[in-house]
CSV table of C-alpha atoms and ligand atoms in Angstrom, one decimal:
chain,number,residue,atom,x,y,z
A,27,MET,CA,-104.2,-42.7,-115.3
A,28,ASN,CA,-106.6,-45.3,-113.9
A,29,ARG,CA,-103.7,-47.0,-111.1
A,30,ASN,CA,-105.2,-50.6,-111.6
A,31,ILE,CA,-104.2,-50.8,-115.3
A,32,LYS,CA,-101.1,-48.5,-114.7
A,33,SER,CA,-98.8,-49.5,-117.6
A,34,CYS,CA,-95.1,-49.4,-118.2
A,35,CYS,CA,-96.1,-47.2,-120.6
A,36,SER,CA,-98.1,-44.7,-118.9
A,37,ARG,CA,-95.7,-42.1,-118.4
A,38,TRP,CA,-95.1,-41.6,-122.3
A,39,ALA,CA,-98.6,-41.4,-122.8
A,40,ARG,CA,-98.8,-37.9,-122.2
A,41,ARG,CA,-96.2,-37.4,-124.7
A,42,GLY,CA,-98.3,-37.9,-127.8
A,43,PRO,CA,-100.0,-40.6,-130.3
A,44,ALA,CA,-97.0,-40.5,-132.5
A,45,LEU,CA,-94.8,-41.6,-129.6
A,46,LEU,CA,-97.6,-43.9,-128.7
A,47,LEU,CA,-97.6,-45.4,-132.2
A,48,ALA,CA,-93.7,-45.9,-131.5
A,49,LEU,CA,-93.9,-47.9,-128.2
A,50,ALA,CA,-96.9,-49.9,-129.5
A,51,LEU,CA,-94.2,-51.6,-131.9
A,52,LEU,CA,-90.9,-51.1,-129.6
A,53,CYS,CA,-92.6,-52.4,-126.1
A,54,SER,CA,-92.1,-55.8,-124.6
A,55,PRO,CA,-94.8,-58.4,-124.5
A,56,GLY,CA,-96.1,-57.3,-121.3
A,57,CYS,CA,-96.9,-54.0,-122.4
A,58,ALA,CA,-99.7,-53.3,-123.9
A,59,PRO,CA,-100.2,-50.1,-125.4
A,60,ALA,CA,-103.4,-50.7,-127.8
A,61,ARG,CA,-105.2,-51.0,-124.6
A,62,GLU,CA,-103.2,-48.5,-122.8
A,63,GLN,CA,-104.7,-45.9,-124.8
A,64,GLU,CA,-108.2,-47.0,-123.8
A,65,THR,CA,-107.4,-47.2,-120.4
A,66,ASP,CA,-105.6,-44.6,-119.7
A,67,THR,CA,-108.0,-42.2,-119.3
A,68,LEU,CA,-107.1,-39.6,-116.3
A,69,ARG,CA,-110.7,-39.5,-114.4
A,70,LEU,CA,-111.2,-36.2,-112.1
A,71,GLY,CA,-114.2,-36.0,-110.0
A,72,VAL,CA,-115.0,-32.5,-109.3
A,73,ALA,CA,-117.5,-31.9,-106.1
A,74,LEU,CA,-118.7,-27.9,-106.0
A,75,TYR,CA,-120.9,-26.9,-102.9
A,76,THR,CA,-123.4,-25.6,-105.5
A,77,GLN,CA,-123.3,-24.6,-109.0
A,78,ASP,CA,-125.2,-22.0,-108.7
A,79,ASP,CA,-122.7,-19.5,-107.5
A,80,THR,CA,-121.0,-17.3,-110.1
A,81,PHE,CA,-117.5,-17.3,-109.0
A,82,ILE,CA,-117.6,-21.3,-108.9
A,83,SER,CA,-119.0,-21.7,-112.4
A,84,SER,CA,-116.3,-19.3,-113.6
A,85,VAL,CA,-113.5,-21.7,-111.8
A,86,THR,CA,-115.8,-24.7,-113.4
A,87,GLN,CA,-115.6,-23.2,-116.8
A,88,GLU,CA,-112.1,-22.4,-116.6
A,89,LEU,CA,-110.9,-25.8,-115.7
A,90,GLU,CA,-113.1,-27.6,-118.1
A,91,ARG,CA,-111.7,-25.4,-120.9
A,92,MET,CA,-107.9,-25.9,-119.9
A,93,VAL,CA,-108.8,-29.5,-119.4
A,94,GLN,CA,-109.6,-29.8,-123.0
A,95,GLU,CA,-106.4,-27.8,-123.9
A,96,ALA,CA,-104.6,-30.0,-122.4
A,97,GLU,CA,-106.0,-32.9,-123.8
A,98,VAL,CA,-104.8,-31.9,-126.9
A,99,GLU,CA,-101.0,-30.8,-126.0
A,100,LEU,CA,-100.3,-34.2,-123.9
A,101,GLY,CA,-102.6,-36.4,-126.5
A,102,ARG,CA,-103.8,-38.1,-123.5
A,103,LYS,CA,-107.8,-38.6,-122.6
A,104,ILE,CA,-109.0,-36.7,-119.5
A,105,ASN,CA,-112.2,-37.2,-118.2
A,106,ILE,CA,-113.6,-34.5,-115.7
A,107,SER,CA,-117.2,-35.1,-114.2
A,108,VAL,CA,-118.7,-32.4,-112.0
A,109,MET,CA,-121.2,-33.2,-109.5
A,110,ASP,CA,-123.6,-30.4,-107.8
A,111,GLY,CA,-123.7,-30.7,-103.9
A,112,ALA,CA,-126.6,-28.5,-103.6
A,113,ASN,CA,-125.1,-27.0,-100.5
A,114,ASN,CA,-125.8,-30.4,-98.9
A,115,GLN,CA,-122.9,-31.6,-97.6
A,116,THR,CA,-124.5,-35.4,-97.1
A,117,THR,CA,-125.5,-35.0,-100.5
A,118,GLN,CA,-121.7,-34.0,-101.4
A,119,LEU,CA,-120.0,-37.2,-99.2
A,120,GLU,CA,-122.3,-39.5,-101.7
A,121,GLN,CA,-121.1,-37.9,-104.8
A,122,ILE,CA,-117.7,-38.5,-102.9
A,123,ASP,CA,-118.5,-42.4,-102.7
A,124,ARG,CA,-119.9,-42.4,-106.2
A,125,PHE,CA,-116.6,-41.2,-107.8
A,126,LEU,CA,-114.6,-43.1,-105.5
A,127,ASP,CA,-116.5,-46.4,-106.2
A,128,ARG,CA,-116.0,-45.5,-110.1
A,129,GLY,CA,-112.1,-45.3,-109.7
A,130,TYR,CA,-111.7,-41.9,-110.4
A,131,ASP,CA,-108.0,-41.0,-109.9
A,132,ILE,CA,-108.2,-37.3,-108.5
A,133,LEU,CA,-110.7,-35.8,-106.5
A,134,LEU,CA,-111.3,-31.7,-106.8
A,135,VAL,CA,-113.4,-30.9,-103.9
A,136,ASN,CA,-115.6,-27.5,-102.8
A,137,ILE,CA,-116.2,-28.6,-99.7
A,138,VAL,CA,-119.9,-27.6,-98.7
A,139,ASP,CA,-118.9,-27.4,-94.6
A,140,ARG,CA,-115.4,-26.7,-94.8
A,141,THR,CA,-115.1,-28.3,-90.8
A,142,ALA,CA,-116.5,-31.8,-92.3
A,143,ALA,CA,-113.6,-32.4,-94.3
A,144,ALA,CA,-111.8,-35.4,-92.3
A,145,VAL,CA,-114.7,-37.8,-93.2
A,146,LEU,CA,-114.4,-36.8,-96.8
A,147,ILE,CA,-110.4,-37.4,-96.5
A,148,ASP,CA,-110.6,-40.7,-94.6
A,149,LYS,CA,-112.7,-42.1,-97.9
A,150,ALA,CA,-110.3,-40.8,-100.4
A,151,GLU,CA,-107.1,-42.1,-98.4
A,152,ALA,CA,-108.5,-46.1,-98.0
A,153,SER,CA,-109.0,-45.5,-102.0
A,154,GLU,CA,-105.7,-43.9,-102.3
A,155,VAL,CA,-106.9,-41.1,-104.3
A,156,PRO,CA,-105.7,-37.4,-103.7
A,157,VAL,CA,-107.5,-34.7,-102.8
A,158,ILE,CA,-107.4,-31.4,-104.1
A,159,PHE,CA,-109.9,-29.2,-101.9
A,160,PHE,CA,-110.1,-25.6,-103.7
A,161,ASN,CA,-112.1,-22.1,-102.5
A,162,ARG,CA,-113.5,-23.2,-99.1
A,163,GLN,CA,-110.6,-24.5,-97.2
A,164,PRO,CA,-110.5,-27.0,-94.6
A,165,VAL,CA,-109.2,-26.2,-91.1
A,166,SER,CA,-105.2,-26.9,-91.1
A,167,GLU,CA,-105.4,-29.9,-88.7
A,168,ASP,CA,-107.4,-31.6,-91.8
A,169,ILE,CA,-105.2,-30.8,-94.5
A,170,ASP,CA,-101.5,-30.5,-92.8
A,171,TYR,CA,-101.3,-33.8,-91.3
A,172,ARG,CA,-102.4,-35.9,-94.3
A,173,GLU,CA,-100.5,-37.3,-97.1
A,174,ARG,CA,-102.0,-36.2,-100.6
A,175,VAL,CA,-104.3,-33.5,-99.7
A,176,TYR,CA,-104.0,-30.4,-101.2
A,177,TYR,CA,-105.4,-26.7,-101.0
A,178,VAL,CA,-105.8,-24.2,-103.7
A,179,GLY,CA,-107.0,-20.6,-103.2
A,180,ALA,CA,-106.3,-17.3,-102.3
A,181,ARG,CA,-105.7,-16.0,-98.7
A,182,ALA,CA,-108.8,-14.3,-97.1
A,183,GLU,CA,-107.1,-11.6,-94.9
A,184,GLU,CA,-105.4,-10.8,-98.4
A,185,GLY,CA,-108.5,-10.0,-100.4
A,186,GLY,CA,-109.8,-8.1,-96.8
A,187,ALA,CA,-106.9,-5.7,-96.7
A,188,LEU,CA,-107.0,-5.0,-100.4
A,189,GLN,CA,-111.0,-3.8,-100.4
A,190,GLY,CA,-109.9,-2.0,-97.2
A,191,GLU,CA,-107.0,-0.2,-99.2
A,192,LEU,CA,-109.4,0.7,-101.9
A,193,VAL,CA,-111.8,2.4,-99.7
A,194,LEU,CA,-108.7,4.1,-97.8
A,195,ASP,CA,-107.7,5.5,-101.0
A,196,ALA,CA,-111.0,6.9,-101.8
A,197,TRP,CA,-111.2,8.1,-98.6
A,198,ARG,CA,-108.0,10.4,-99.0
A,199,ASP,CA,-109.4,11.3,-102.1
A,200,GLU,CA,-111.3,14.6,-101.4
A,201,ARG,CA,-112.3,14.7,-104.9
A,202,LEU,CA,-114.6,11.5,-104.0
A,203,GLY,CA,-116.1,14.0,-101.0
A,204,LEU,CA,-116.7,10.4,-99.4
A,205,ASP,CA,-117.2,11.9,-96.2
A,206,ARG,CA,-120.6,13.2,-96.9
A,207,SER,CA,-122.0,13.8,-93.9
A,208,GLY,CA,-118.9,16.0,-93.1
A,209,ASP,CA,-118.2,14.6,-89.5
A,210,GLY,CA,-114.6,13.0,-90.4
A,211,VAL,CA,-116.1,9.3,-89.5
A,212,LEU,CA,-116.6,6.7,-92.5
A,213,GLN,CA,-119.8,5.7,-91.9
A,214,TYR,CA,-120.7,1.9,-93.4
A,215,VAL,CA,-122.8,-1.2,-94.3
A,216,MET,CA,-121.3,-4.7,-94.6
A,217,LEU,CA,-123.0,-7.5,-96.6
A,218,GLU,CA,-121.0,-10.7,-95.1
A,219,GLY,CA,-121.0,-13.7,-97.3
A,220,GLU,CA,-122.0,-17.2,-95.9
A,221,PRO,CA,-121.5,-17.3,-92.4
A,222,GLY,CA,-118.6,-19.8,-91.3
A,223,HIS,CA,-116.8,-19.5,-94.7
A,224,GLN,CA,-113.2,-18.2,-93.9
A,225,ASP,CA,-113.8,-15.6,-96.8
A,226,THR,CA,-116.6,-14.3,-94.7
A,227,LEU,CA,-114.8,-14.4,-91.8
A,228,LEU,CA,-111.1,-12.7,-92.6
A,229,ARG,CA,-112.6,-10.4,-95.3
A,230,THR,CA,-115.0,-8.5,-92.7
A,231,GLU,CA,-112.4,-8.4,-90.3
A,232,TRP,CA,-109.6,-6.9,-92.5
A,233,SER,CA,-111.2,-4.5,-94.9
A,234,VAL,CA,-112.1,-2.5,-91.9
A,235,LYS,CA,-109.0,-3.1,-90.1
A,236,VAL,CA,-107.1,-1.7,-93.1
A,237,LEU,CA,-109.0,1.7,-92.4
A,238,THR,CA,-108.7,2.1,-88.5
A,239,ASP,CA,-104.6,0.9,-88.6
A,240,ALA,CA,-104.5,4.0,-91.1
A,241,GLY,CA,-106.2,5.6,-88.2
A,242,VAL,CA,-109.2,6.4,-90.0
A,243,GLU,CA,-112.4,6.6,-87.8
A,244,VAL,CA,-115.7,4.2,-88.6
A,245,GLU,CA,-118.7,3.6,-87.8
A,246,LYS,CA,-121.0,0.3,-88.5
A,247,LEU,CA,-124.5,1.1,-89.1
A,248,ALA,CA,-125.3,-2.5,-90.0
A,249,SER,CA,-124.5,-5.9,-90.8
A,250,ASP,CA,-125.4,-9.0,-92.3
A,251,SER,CA,-125.1,-12.2,-94.3
A,252,ALA,CA,-126.9,-12.4,-97.4
A,253,ASN,CA,-124.7,-16.1,-98.5
A,254,TRP,CA,-122.9,-14.5,-101.4
A,255,ASN,CA,-126.0,-13.9,-103.0
A,256,ARG,CA,-127.4,-11.1,-105.3
A,257,GLY,CA,-130.9,-11.4,-104.6
A,258,GLN,CA,-130.8,-11.4,-101.0
A,259,ALA,CA,-127.8,-8.7,-100.8
A,260,SER,CA,-130.5,-6.4,-102.6
A,261,ALA,CA,-133.3,-6.7,-100.0
A,262,LYS,CA,-130.7,-6.3,-97.3
A,263,MET,CA,-129.8,-3.4,-98.7
A,264,ALA,CA,-132.9,-1.7,-99.7
A,265,GLN,CA,-133.9,-2.3,-96.0
A,266,TRP,CA,-130.4,-0.5,-95.2
A,267,LEU,CA,-131.5,2.5,-96.9
A,268,ASP,CA,-134.8,2.6,-95.7
A,269,TRP,CA,-133.2,2.9,-92.2
A,270,PHE,CA,-130.0,4.8,-93.1
A,271,GLY,CA,-130.5,6.5,-96.2
A,272,PRO,CA,-127.6,8.9,-97.1
A,273,GLU,CA,-125.8,8.0,-93.6
A,274,ILE,CA,-124.6,5.1,-95.6
A,275,GLU,CA,-120.9,6.2,-97.3
A,276,VAL,CA,-119.4,2.7,-97.9
A,277,VAL,CA,-120.9,-0.3,-98.9
A,278,PHE,CA,-118.1,-3.3,-98.6
A,279,SER,CA,-119.5,-6.4,-99.8
A,280,ASN,CA,-117.6,-10.1,-99.3
A,281,ASN,CA,-117.9,-10.6,-103.2
A,282,ASP,CA,-119.4,-8.7,-106.1
A,283,ASP,CA,-122.5,-10.9,-106.7
A,284,MET,CA,-123.7,-9.2,-103.3
A,285,ALA,CA,-122.2,-6.0,-104.6
A,286,LEU,CA,-124.2,-6.0,-107.6
A,287,GLY,CA,-127.1,-6.6,-105.3
A,288,ALA,CA,-126.5,-3.7,-103.4
A,289,LEU,CA,-126.6,-1.7,-106.6
A,290,ASP,CA,-129.7,-3.0,-107.4
A,291,ALA,CA,-131.0,-1.4,-104.7
A,292,ILE,CA,-129.2,1.8,-105.0
A,293,ARG,CA,-130.7,2.4,-108.2
A,294,ALA,CA,-134.5,1.6,-107.2
A,295,TRP,CA,-133.5,3.9,-104.2
A,296,GLY,CA,-132.8,6.7,-106.8
A,297,ASN,CA,-130.4,9.3,-104.6
A,298,PRO,CA,-126.6,9.4,-105.2
A,299,GLY,CA,-125.9,6.3,-103.8
A,300,PRO,CA,-122.6,5.3,-101.4
A,301,LEU,CA,-119.1,4.1,-102.7
A,302,VAL,CA,-119.9,0.0,-103.1
A,303,VAL,CA,-116.5,-2.5,-103.1
A,304,GLY,CA,-116.8,-6.2,-104.0
A,305,VAL,CA,-114.3,-8.9,-104.5
A,306,ASP,CA,-114.1,-11.6,-107.2
A,307,ALA,CA,-113.8,-9.2,-110.2
A,308,THR,CA,-116.5,-11.4,-112.0
A,309,ALA,CA,-117.4,-10.1,-115.8
A,310,PRO,CA,-120.8,-8.4,-114.1
A,311,ALA,CA,-118.8,-6.6,-111.5
A,312,LEU,CA,-116.0,-5.5,-114.2
A,313,GLU,CA,-119.0,-4.1,-116.5
A,314,ALA,CA,-120.5,-2.6,-113.7
A,315,MET,CA,-117.3,-0.6,-112.8
A,316,SER,CA,-116.8,0.3,-116.3
A,317,THR,CA,-120.0,2.3,-116.2
A,318,GLY,CA,-119.1,3.6,-112.9
A,319,GLU,CA,-121.6,2.1,-110.9
A,320,LEU,CA,-119.5,-0.2,-108.9
A,321,TYR,CA,-116.2,1.8,-107.2
A,322,GLY,CA,-113.9,-1.3,-107.1
A,323,THR,CA,-113.2,-4.9,-107.0
A,324,VAL,CA,-110.4,-7.2,-106.2
A,325,LEU,CA,-109.7,-9.8,-108.3
A,326,ASN,CA,-110.0,-13.4,-107.4
A,327,ASP,CA,-108.1,-15.7,-109.7
A,328,ALA,CA,-110.7,-17.8,-111.2
A,329,ARG,CA,-108.3,-18.9,-113.9
A,330,GLY,CA,-105.2,-19.2,-111.5
A,331,ILE,CA,-107.0,-21.4,-109.3
A,332,ALA,CA,-108.1,-23.7,-111.9
A,333,ARG,CA,-104.5,-23.9,-113.3
A,334,ALA,CA,-102.9,-24.6,-110.4
A,335,MET,CA,-105.2,-27.3,-109.7
A,336,LEU,CA,-104.8,-28.9,-113.1
A,337,ASP,CA,-101.1,-28.4,-113.1
A,338,LEU,CA,-100.9,-30.4,-109.4
A,339,ALA,CA,-103.7,-33.2,-110.8
A,340,LEU,CA,-101.3,-34.0,-113.4
A,341,ALA,CA,-98.2,-34.2,-111.1
A,342,LEU,CA,-99.5,-36.4,-108.9
A,343,ALA,CA,-101.5,-38.5,-111.8
A,344,GLU,CA,-98.0,-39.0,-113.0
A,345,GLY,CA,-96.3,-39.8,-109.8
A,346,GLU,CA,-94.5,-36.6,-110.2
A,347,ASP,CA,-93.2,-34.3,-107.1
A,348,PRO,CA,-96.1,-32.0,-107.0
A,349,ALA,CA,-93.9,-29.2,-105.7
A,350,LEU,CA,-92.4,-29.0,-109.4
A,351,ALA,CA,-95.3,-28.7,-110.8
A,352,VAL,CA,-96.9,-25.8,-108.6
A,353,ASP,CA,-95.7,-23.2,-106.2
A,354,LEU,CA,-96.3,-25.7,-103.5
A,355,GLN,CA,-96.2,-23.9,-99.4
A,356,ASP,CA,-96.0,-26.1,-96.4
A,357,GLY,CA,-96.3,-29.1,-98.5
A,358,HIS,CA,-100.1,-28.7,-98.8
A,359,TYR,CA,-100.8,-25.1,-100.1
A,360,VAL,CA,-101.1,-23.5,-103.6
A,361,TRP,CA,-102.1,-19.5,-102.4
A,362,LEU,CA,-103.1,-17.0,-105.5
A,363,PRO,CA,-102.3,-13.9,-105.1
A,364,TYR,CA,-105.2,-11.1,-105.1
A,365,GLN,CA,-105.0,-7.9,-107.2
A,366,LYS,CA,-107.0,-4.6,-106.1
A,367,ILE,CA,-108.9,-3.0,-109.2
A,368,ASP,CA,-110.5,0.2,-109.4
A,369,TRP,CA,-110.5,2.6,-112.2
A,370,THR,CA,-107.0,3.2,-113.0
A,371,ASN,CA,-106.3,-0.2,-113.6
A,372,LEU,CA,-109.9,-1.7,-115.0
A,373,ASP,CA,-108.6,-1.5,-118.8
A,374,GLN,CA,-105.7,-4.4,-118.0
A,375,PHE,CA,-109.0,-6.7,-116.2
A,376,LEU,CA,-111.9,-5.7,-119.0
A,377,PRO,CA,-112.3,-8.4,-122.0
A,378,GLU,CA,-111.1,-6.2,-125.3
A,379,GLY,CA,-113.2,-4.0,-126.0
A,380,GLY,CA,-115.3,-4.1,-123.1
A,381,ARG,CA,-115.0,-0.6,-122.6
B,2,BGC,C1,-116.3,-15.9,-103.7
B,2,BGC,C2,-117.6,-15.9,-103.3
B,2,BGC,C3,-118.3,-17.3,-103.4
B,2,BGC,C4,-117.4,-18.1,-102.4
B,2,BGC,C5,-117.8,-19.7,-102.7
B,2,BGC,C6,-115.7,-16.4,-102.5
B,2,BGC,O1,-114.1,-16.7,-102.3
B,2,BGC,O2,-115.5,-14.3,-103.5
B,2,BGC,O3,-118.2,-15.3,-104.9
B,2,BGC,O4,-119.5,-17.4,-103.5
B,2,BGC,O5,-115.9,-17.9,-102.7
B,2,BGC,O6,-116.8,-20.4,-101.6
């Protein structure tokens, strides 16, 4: 919906073409349904921190697919434009300016630098455009006190805790023989995501906290950032295997791409490798679980995030109460639950025939 040309028929436009035709015949002279049909396009501007990220690509694909379905369902044109911030906050702010100049109705923002949200929100507010942040969570001061600013994502600590539970279950399962050194201590390495990302900080902390809270003694052999990236993780892991070899009992990885990178290095190393766990449940990670290479992962609900963003955007565009469209918490947040995946429930997550 373009606010500048909003007409008295706009609420009805989404109810379908047949209704629109009836309205065209019935509407008062001030109401122009033919023009409405042309201009009542809802324009969604999507700004990504980078397009080159497996998880973000799947959120974007889900969103594009749902937009197409919604167009058919609602009989309404929805234009979705996706811009790649190329990991540069200045570039992303220029893209936001462009969306606003062109009269986009709602911004969906996967912000590059989560501490830089205030500038972006000020710009959108000046144009009276709502902003839905996703996946990269701005600091709460930037969200909580603003009107029509939202965040859709999953609670980072929950993702970390579930990953910790996967490892705790494995540690307690004697058949897996996780304590290879037999010293009663779990030796691990940690592949961290991008520094400063809420998921890096909290998944790293909580995955290990679950073990120590359960009384498991742990020893960190090494940890470093591989920036969510498979290639960087593989290089890091190759180095750690060189230094520690079979001493490494578990590889915690803040996401699946890096877990797959670790497995690349382990394959090249050759010996029976350590247990590896990730987060996201991307298609290649689930595939690696079905071949038994990856021990477990935690579903980061790309589809749920896309669904919530679209429902929120449609409600905002209609001027409806967003709390009626999504499970809105504290007036600004939609939280999607994580789910842990291991061999016991893998089948539920594999695409049909994936096994
Ligand atoms: C995902 C990562 C992704 C990152 C991007 C995290 O929630 O687990 O795979 O690279 O978000 O912001």
